[in-house]
Each structure stands twice: as C-alpha cells, then as structure tokens.
Tab-separated table of C-alpha atoms in Angstrom:
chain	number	residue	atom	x	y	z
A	67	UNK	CA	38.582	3.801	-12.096
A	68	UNK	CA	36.357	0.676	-13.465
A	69	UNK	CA	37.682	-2.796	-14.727
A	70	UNK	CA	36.328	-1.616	-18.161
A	71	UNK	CA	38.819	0.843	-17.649
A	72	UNK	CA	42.255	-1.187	-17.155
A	73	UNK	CA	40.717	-3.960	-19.797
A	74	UNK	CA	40.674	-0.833	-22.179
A	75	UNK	CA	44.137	0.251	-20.989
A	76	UNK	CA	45.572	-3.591	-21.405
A	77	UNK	CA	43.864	-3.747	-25.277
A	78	UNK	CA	45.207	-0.343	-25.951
A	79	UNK	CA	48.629	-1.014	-24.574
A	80	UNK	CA	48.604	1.631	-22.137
A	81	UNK	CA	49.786	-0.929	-19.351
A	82	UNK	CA	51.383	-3.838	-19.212
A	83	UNK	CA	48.971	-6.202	-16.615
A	84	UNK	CA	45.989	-5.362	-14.428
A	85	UNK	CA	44.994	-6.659	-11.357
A	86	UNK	CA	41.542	-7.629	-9.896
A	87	UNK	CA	38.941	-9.711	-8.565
A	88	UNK	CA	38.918	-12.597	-11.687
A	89	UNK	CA	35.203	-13.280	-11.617
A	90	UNK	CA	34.561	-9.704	-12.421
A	91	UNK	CA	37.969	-9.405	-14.809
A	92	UNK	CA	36.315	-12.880	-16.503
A	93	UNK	CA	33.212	-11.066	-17.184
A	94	UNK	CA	34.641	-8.336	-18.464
A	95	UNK	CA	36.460	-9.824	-20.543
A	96	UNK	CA	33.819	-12.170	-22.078
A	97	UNK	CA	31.352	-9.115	-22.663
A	98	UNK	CA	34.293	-7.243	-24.508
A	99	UNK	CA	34.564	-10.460	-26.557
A	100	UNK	CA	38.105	-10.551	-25.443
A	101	UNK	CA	38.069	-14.184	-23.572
A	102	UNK	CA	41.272	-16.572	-24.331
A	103	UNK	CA	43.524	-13.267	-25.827
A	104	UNK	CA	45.180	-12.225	-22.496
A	105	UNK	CA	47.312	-14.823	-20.212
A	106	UNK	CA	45.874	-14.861	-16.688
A	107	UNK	CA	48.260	-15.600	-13.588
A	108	UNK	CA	48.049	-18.912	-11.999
A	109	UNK	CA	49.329	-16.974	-8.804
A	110	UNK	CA	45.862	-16.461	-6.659
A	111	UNK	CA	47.161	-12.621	-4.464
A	112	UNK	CA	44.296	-13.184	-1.908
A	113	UNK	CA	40.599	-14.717	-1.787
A	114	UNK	CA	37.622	-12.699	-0.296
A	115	UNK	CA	34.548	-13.775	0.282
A	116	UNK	CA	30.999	-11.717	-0.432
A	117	UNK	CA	28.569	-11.250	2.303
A	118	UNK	CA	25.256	-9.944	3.218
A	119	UNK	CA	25.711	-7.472	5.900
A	120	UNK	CA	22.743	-6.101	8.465
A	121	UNK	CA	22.609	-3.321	10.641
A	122	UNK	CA	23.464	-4.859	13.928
A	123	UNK	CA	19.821	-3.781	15.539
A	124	UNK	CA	18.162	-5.695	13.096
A	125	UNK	CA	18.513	-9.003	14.251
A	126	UNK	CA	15.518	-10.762	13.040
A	127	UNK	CA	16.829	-10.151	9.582
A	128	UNK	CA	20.099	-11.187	10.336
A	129	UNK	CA	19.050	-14.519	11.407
A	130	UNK	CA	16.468	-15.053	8.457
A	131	UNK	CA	18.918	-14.039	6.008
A	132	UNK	CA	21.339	-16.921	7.577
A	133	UNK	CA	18.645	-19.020	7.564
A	134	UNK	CA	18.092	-18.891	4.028
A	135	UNK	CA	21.559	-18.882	2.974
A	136	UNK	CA	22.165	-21.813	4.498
A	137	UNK	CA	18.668	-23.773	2.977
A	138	UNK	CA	20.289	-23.129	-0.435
A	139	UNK	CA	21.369	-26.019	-2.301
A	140	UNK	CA	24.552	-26.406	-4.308
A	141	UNK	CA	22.595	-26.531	-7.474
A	142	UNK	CA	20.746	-23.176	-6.929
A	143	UNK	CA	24.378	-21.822	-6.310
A	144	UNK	CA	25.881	-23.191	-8.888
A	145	UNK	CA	22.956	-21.997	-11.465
A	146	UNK	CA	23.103	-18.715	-9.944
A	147	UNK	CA	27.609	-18.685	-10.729
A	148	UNK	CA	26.684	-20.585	-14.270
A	149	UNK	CA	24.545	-17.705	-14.965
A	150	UNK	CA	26.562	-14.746	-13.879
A	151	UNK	CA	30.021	-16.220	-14.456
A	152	UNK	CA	29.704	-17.984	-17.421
A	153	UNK	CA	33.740	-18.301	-17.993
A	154	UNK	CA	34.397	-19.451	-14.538
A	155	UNK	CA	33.940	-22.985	-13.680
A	156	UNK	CA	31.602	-22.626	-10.681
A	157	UNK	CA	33.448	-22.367	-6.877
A	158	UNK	CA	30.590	-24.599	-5.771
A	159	UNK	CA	30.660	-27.332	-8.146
A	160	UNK	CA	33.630	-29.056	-7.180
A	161	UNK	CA	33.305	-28.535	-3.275
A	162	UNK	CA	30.679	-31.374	-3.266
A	163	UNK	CA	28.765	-34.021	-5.260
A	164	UNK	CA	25.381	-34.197	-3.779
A	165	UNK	CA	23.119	-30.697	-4.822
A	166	UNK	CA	20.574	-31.273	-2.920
A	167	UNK	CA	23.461	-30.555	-0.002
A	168	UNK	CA	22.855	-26.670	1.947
A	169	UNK	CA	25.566	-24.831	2.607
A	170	UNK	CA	24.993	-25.776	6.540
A	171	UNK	CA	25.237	-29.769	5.508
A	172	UNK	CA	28.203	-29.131	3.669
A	173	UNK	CA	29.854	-27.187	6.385
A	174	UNK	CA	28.936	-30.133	8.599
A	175	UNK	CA	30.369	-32.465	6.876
A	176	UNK	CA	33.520	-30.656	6.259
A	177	UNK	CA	34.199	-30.671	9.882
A	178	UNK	CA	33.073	-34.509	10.247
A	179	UNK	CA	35.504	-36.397	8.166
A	180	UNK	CA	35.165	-39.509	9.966
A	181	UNK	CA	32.447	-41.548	11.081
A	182	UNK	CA	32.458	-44.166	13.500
A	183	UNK	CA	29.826	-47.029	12.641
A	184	UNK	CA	28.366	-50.294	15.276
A	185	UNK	CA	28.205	-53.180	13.384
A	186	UNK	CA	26.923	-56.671	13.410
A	187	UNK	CA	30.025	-59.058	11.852
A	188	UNK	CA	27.908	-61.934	11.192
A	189	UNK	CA	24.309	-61.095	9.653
A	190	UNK	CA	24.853	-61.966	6.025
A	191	UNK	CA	23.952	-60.559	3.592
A	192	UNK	CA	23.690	-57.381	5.137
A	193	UNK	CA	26.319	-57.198	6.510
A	194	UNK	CA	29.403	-59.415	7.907
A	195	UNK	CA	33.023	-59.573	8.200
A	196	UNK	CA	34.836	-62.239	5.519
A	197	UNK	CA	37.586	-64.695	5.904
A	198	UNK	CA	39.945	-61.645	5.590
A	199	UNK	CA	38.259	-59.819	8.373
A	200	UNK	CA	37.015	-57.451	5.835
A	201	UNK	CA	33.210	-56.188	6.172
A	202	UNK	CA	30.844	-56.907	3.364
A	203	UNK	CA	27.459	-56.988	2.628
A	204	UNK	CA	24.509	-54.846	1.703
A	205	UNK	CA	25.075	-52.460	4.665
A	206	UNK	CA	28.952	-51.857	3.604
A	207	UNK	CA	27.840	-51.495	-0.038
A	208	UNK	CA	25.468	-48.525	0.641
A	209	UNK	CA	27.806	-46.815	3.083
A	210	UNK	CA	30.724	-47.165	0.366
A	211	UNK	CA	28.221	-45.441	-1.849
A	212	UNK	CA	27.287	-42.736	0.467
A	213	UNK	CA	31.244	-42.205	0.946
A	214	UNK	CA	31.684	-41.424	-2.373
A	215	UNK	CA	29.245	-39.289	-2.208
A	216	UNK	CA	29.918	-37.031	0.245
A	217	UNK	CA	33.582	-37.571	0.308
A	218	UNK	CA	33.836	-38.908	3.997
A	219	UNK	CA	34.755	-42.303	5.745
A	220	UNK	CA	33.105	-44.440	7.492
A	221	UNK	CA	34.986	-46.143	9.858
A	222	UNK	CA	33.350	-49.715	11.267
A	223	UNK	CA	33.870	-50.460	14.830
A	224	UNK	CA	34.455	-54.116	14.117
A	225	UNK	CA	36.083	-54.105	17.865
A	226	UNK	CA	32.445	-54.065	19.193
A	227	UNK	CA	29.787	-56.751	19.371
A	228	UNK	CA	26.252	-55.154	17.686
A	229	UNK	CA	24.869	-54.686	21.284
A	230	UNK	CA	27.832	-53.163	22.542
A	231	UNK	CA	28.566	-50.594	20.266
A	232	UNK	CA	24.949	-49.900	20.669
A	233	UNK	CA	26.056	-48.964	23.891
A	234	UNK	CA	28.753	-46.608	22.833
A	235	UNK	CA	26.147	-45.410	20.771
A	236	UNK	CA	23.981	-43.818	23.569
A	237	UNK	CA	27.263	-43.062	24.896
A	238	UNK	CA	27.841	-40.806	22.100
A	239	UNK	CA	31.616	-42.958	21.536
A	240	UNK	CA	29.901	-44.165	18.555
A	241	UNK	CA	28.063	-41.994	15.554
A	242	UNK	CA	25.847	-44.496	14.111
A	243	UNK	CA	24.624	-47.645	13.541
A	244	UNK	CA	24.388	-49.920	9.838
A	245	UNK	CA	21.595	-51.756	10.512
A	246	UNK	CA	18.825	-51.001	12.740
A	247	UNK	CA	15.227	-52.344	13.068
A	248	UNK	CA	13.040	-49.658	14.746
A	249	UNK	CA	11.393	-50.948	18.134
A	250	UNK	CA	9.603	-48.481	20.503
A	251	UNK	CA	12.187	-48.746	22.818
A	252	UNK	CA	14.815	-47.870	20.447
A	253	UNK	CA	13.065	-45.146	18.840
A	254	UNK	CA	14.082	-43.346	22.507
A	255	UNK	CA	17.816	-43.409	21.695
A	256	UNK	CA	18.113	-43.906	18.500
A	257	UNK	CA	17.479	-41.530	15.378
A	258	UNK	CA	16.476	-43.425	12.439
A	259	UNK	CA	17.129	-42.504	8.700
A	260	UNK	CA	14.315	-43.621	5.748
A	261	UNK	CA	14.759	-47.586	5.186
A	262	UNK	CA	17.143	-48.822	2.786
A	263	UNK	CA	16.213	-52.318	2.674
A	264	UNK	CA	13.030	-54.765	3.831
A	265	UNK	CA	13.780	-57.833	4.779
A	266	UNK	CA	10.684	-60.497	5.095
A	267	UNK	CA	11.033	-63.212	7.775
A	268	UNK	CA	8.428	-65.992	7.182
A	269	UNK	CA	4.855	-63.639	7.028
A	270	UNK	CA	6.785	-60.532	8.785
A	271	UNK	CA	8.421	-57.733	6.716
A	272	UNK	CA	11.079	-55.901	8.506
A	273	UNK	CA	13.002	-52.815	7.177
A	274	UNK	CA	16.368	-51.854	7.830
C-alpha cells in the first residue's frame, strides 16, 4: 500500500525488488536507517515532474503561483531538496552554476546556447583581435568568464566593423555588444548592463 510497506517487505524478504519514485524510496530508506544495504538500479523506468495545479477559474492564482515559481533561485531550490532529500544529490545543483539564476533565466538560457557578440578588433586592451586573429582583451576575458558560468558561448562577429554590427544589432542579426559607452542616443536602441570597467581619458572617466 505505502513505500514503508514494500521497504518492510524487501528487509523481511517477502519480495525480491520494489519499485518507486527514488526520492521518496531514498527517504525511506534513510529514516529506516537502511541507506547503502540495498543495490539501487542504474536503469531510470520514467521521470515525472511535480506541479502545482489550480482550478482552471482561478486564474489570478495561477499566474501568481507561476510568477513565484519562476522568481525562485537555484539556491532556495536546492536548500529546499538538501533539506527534504538529504541522500539525493540535489536535481538542481548540477543544472547550473550561478544561484542567484530563477528558474525562468535558466530556462532562457537553455534555449539560447549561442550568442552572437559586435566587436571592436582593435581597441586594446579591451578588446582586439591578435596576430592569430584571435580576440583578446578585457572584454573577451569577462565574457569567457560569464561562459563558464552559465555554460553558453559567445560567439564574436569578428566579420563586422564595431559600427556595423551595431547595425545588425538594431537589426536584431546581432544579440549584443562587448563594449559600449552609454550616449543618449544610444540609450534608444541599446539596453545596457551595470559597468564592468571605467576607463579615464585625460580628466574624463568613461565606463564600459
């Protein structure tokens, strides 16, 4: 009838395997102090996944529910497994390597494996593109480091001048930009993240 009930049947050799969801079989197991004695399959037999579910008039719920599913981050998930799954090695933990990352972000990302990125080759040392036609610089460094990060690529378009793929860019042909001063103007086509660098040129300070 119960898990308890076919762990009690595998310790008393009344059957020979049981079968069940394994977060629930883990925690079972651990509370029964039983963790480590039985062999568990490496053969997954199918994967569900746990929702909320709302009466379909209620949509205001619905959508604030969503809403704060998807503001979780990683880390409040992950607590939340580490807490009730203790012998499980939390689901969310190795789908991504930022916490701070929602459930919304993640999905976002997931789907955006490549990004393309205007360039300028020749503004060292932010960025430029070697001997080797290779780009370098400040700019690259940081974007390797986001990469890493988030586990996608960025892909320069060292095709394009910095003025032309600025073009693409409010052509939507290219995704973003490495290094951008905000003007006025620009602030009309162009999104800009927090600064990453500032750069002083004689008694001005620009940031990047």
């Amino acid at each position: 009838r119960t898990t308890e009930d076919g762990v009690n049947l595998l310790y008393n050799d009344e059957v020979d395997a049981i079968v069940g969801e394994l977060p629930t079989i883990k925690h079972v197991l651990s509370r029964s102090a039983l963790t480590g004695i039985y062999p568990i399959s490496d053969e997954i037999l199918y994967i569900d996944t746990v929702h909320l579910a709302i009466a379909k008039q209620n949509s205001q719920l619905y959508e604030a529910l969503n809403e704060g599913i998807n503001q979780l981050s990683v880390n409040t998930v992950t607590a939340l497994e580490r807490k009730w799954s203790p012998a499980l090695e939390p689901y969310f933990s190795k789908r991504t390597v930022l916490d701070t990352l929602t459930n919304s972000e993640k999905e976002w990302l997931n789907q955006h494996q490549t990004i393309s990125v205007g360039i300028d080759d020749n503004l060292p040392p932010y960025e430029l593109l070697n001997e080797n036609g290779n780009y370098e610089g400040i700019a690259p460094d940081y974007l390797s480091f986001a990469s890493e990060r988030l586990g996608i690529r960025f892909s320069p378009r060292t095709d394009l001048t910095w003025l032309e793929a600025f073009e693409e860019l409010k052509r939507g042909d290219v995704d973003m930009m490495s290094a951008a001063i905000v003007t006025e103007e620009r602030k009309s086509e162009m999104s800009f993240t927090e600064p990453y660098i500032e750069m002083a040129t004689d008694r001005k300070s620009t940031r990047l």
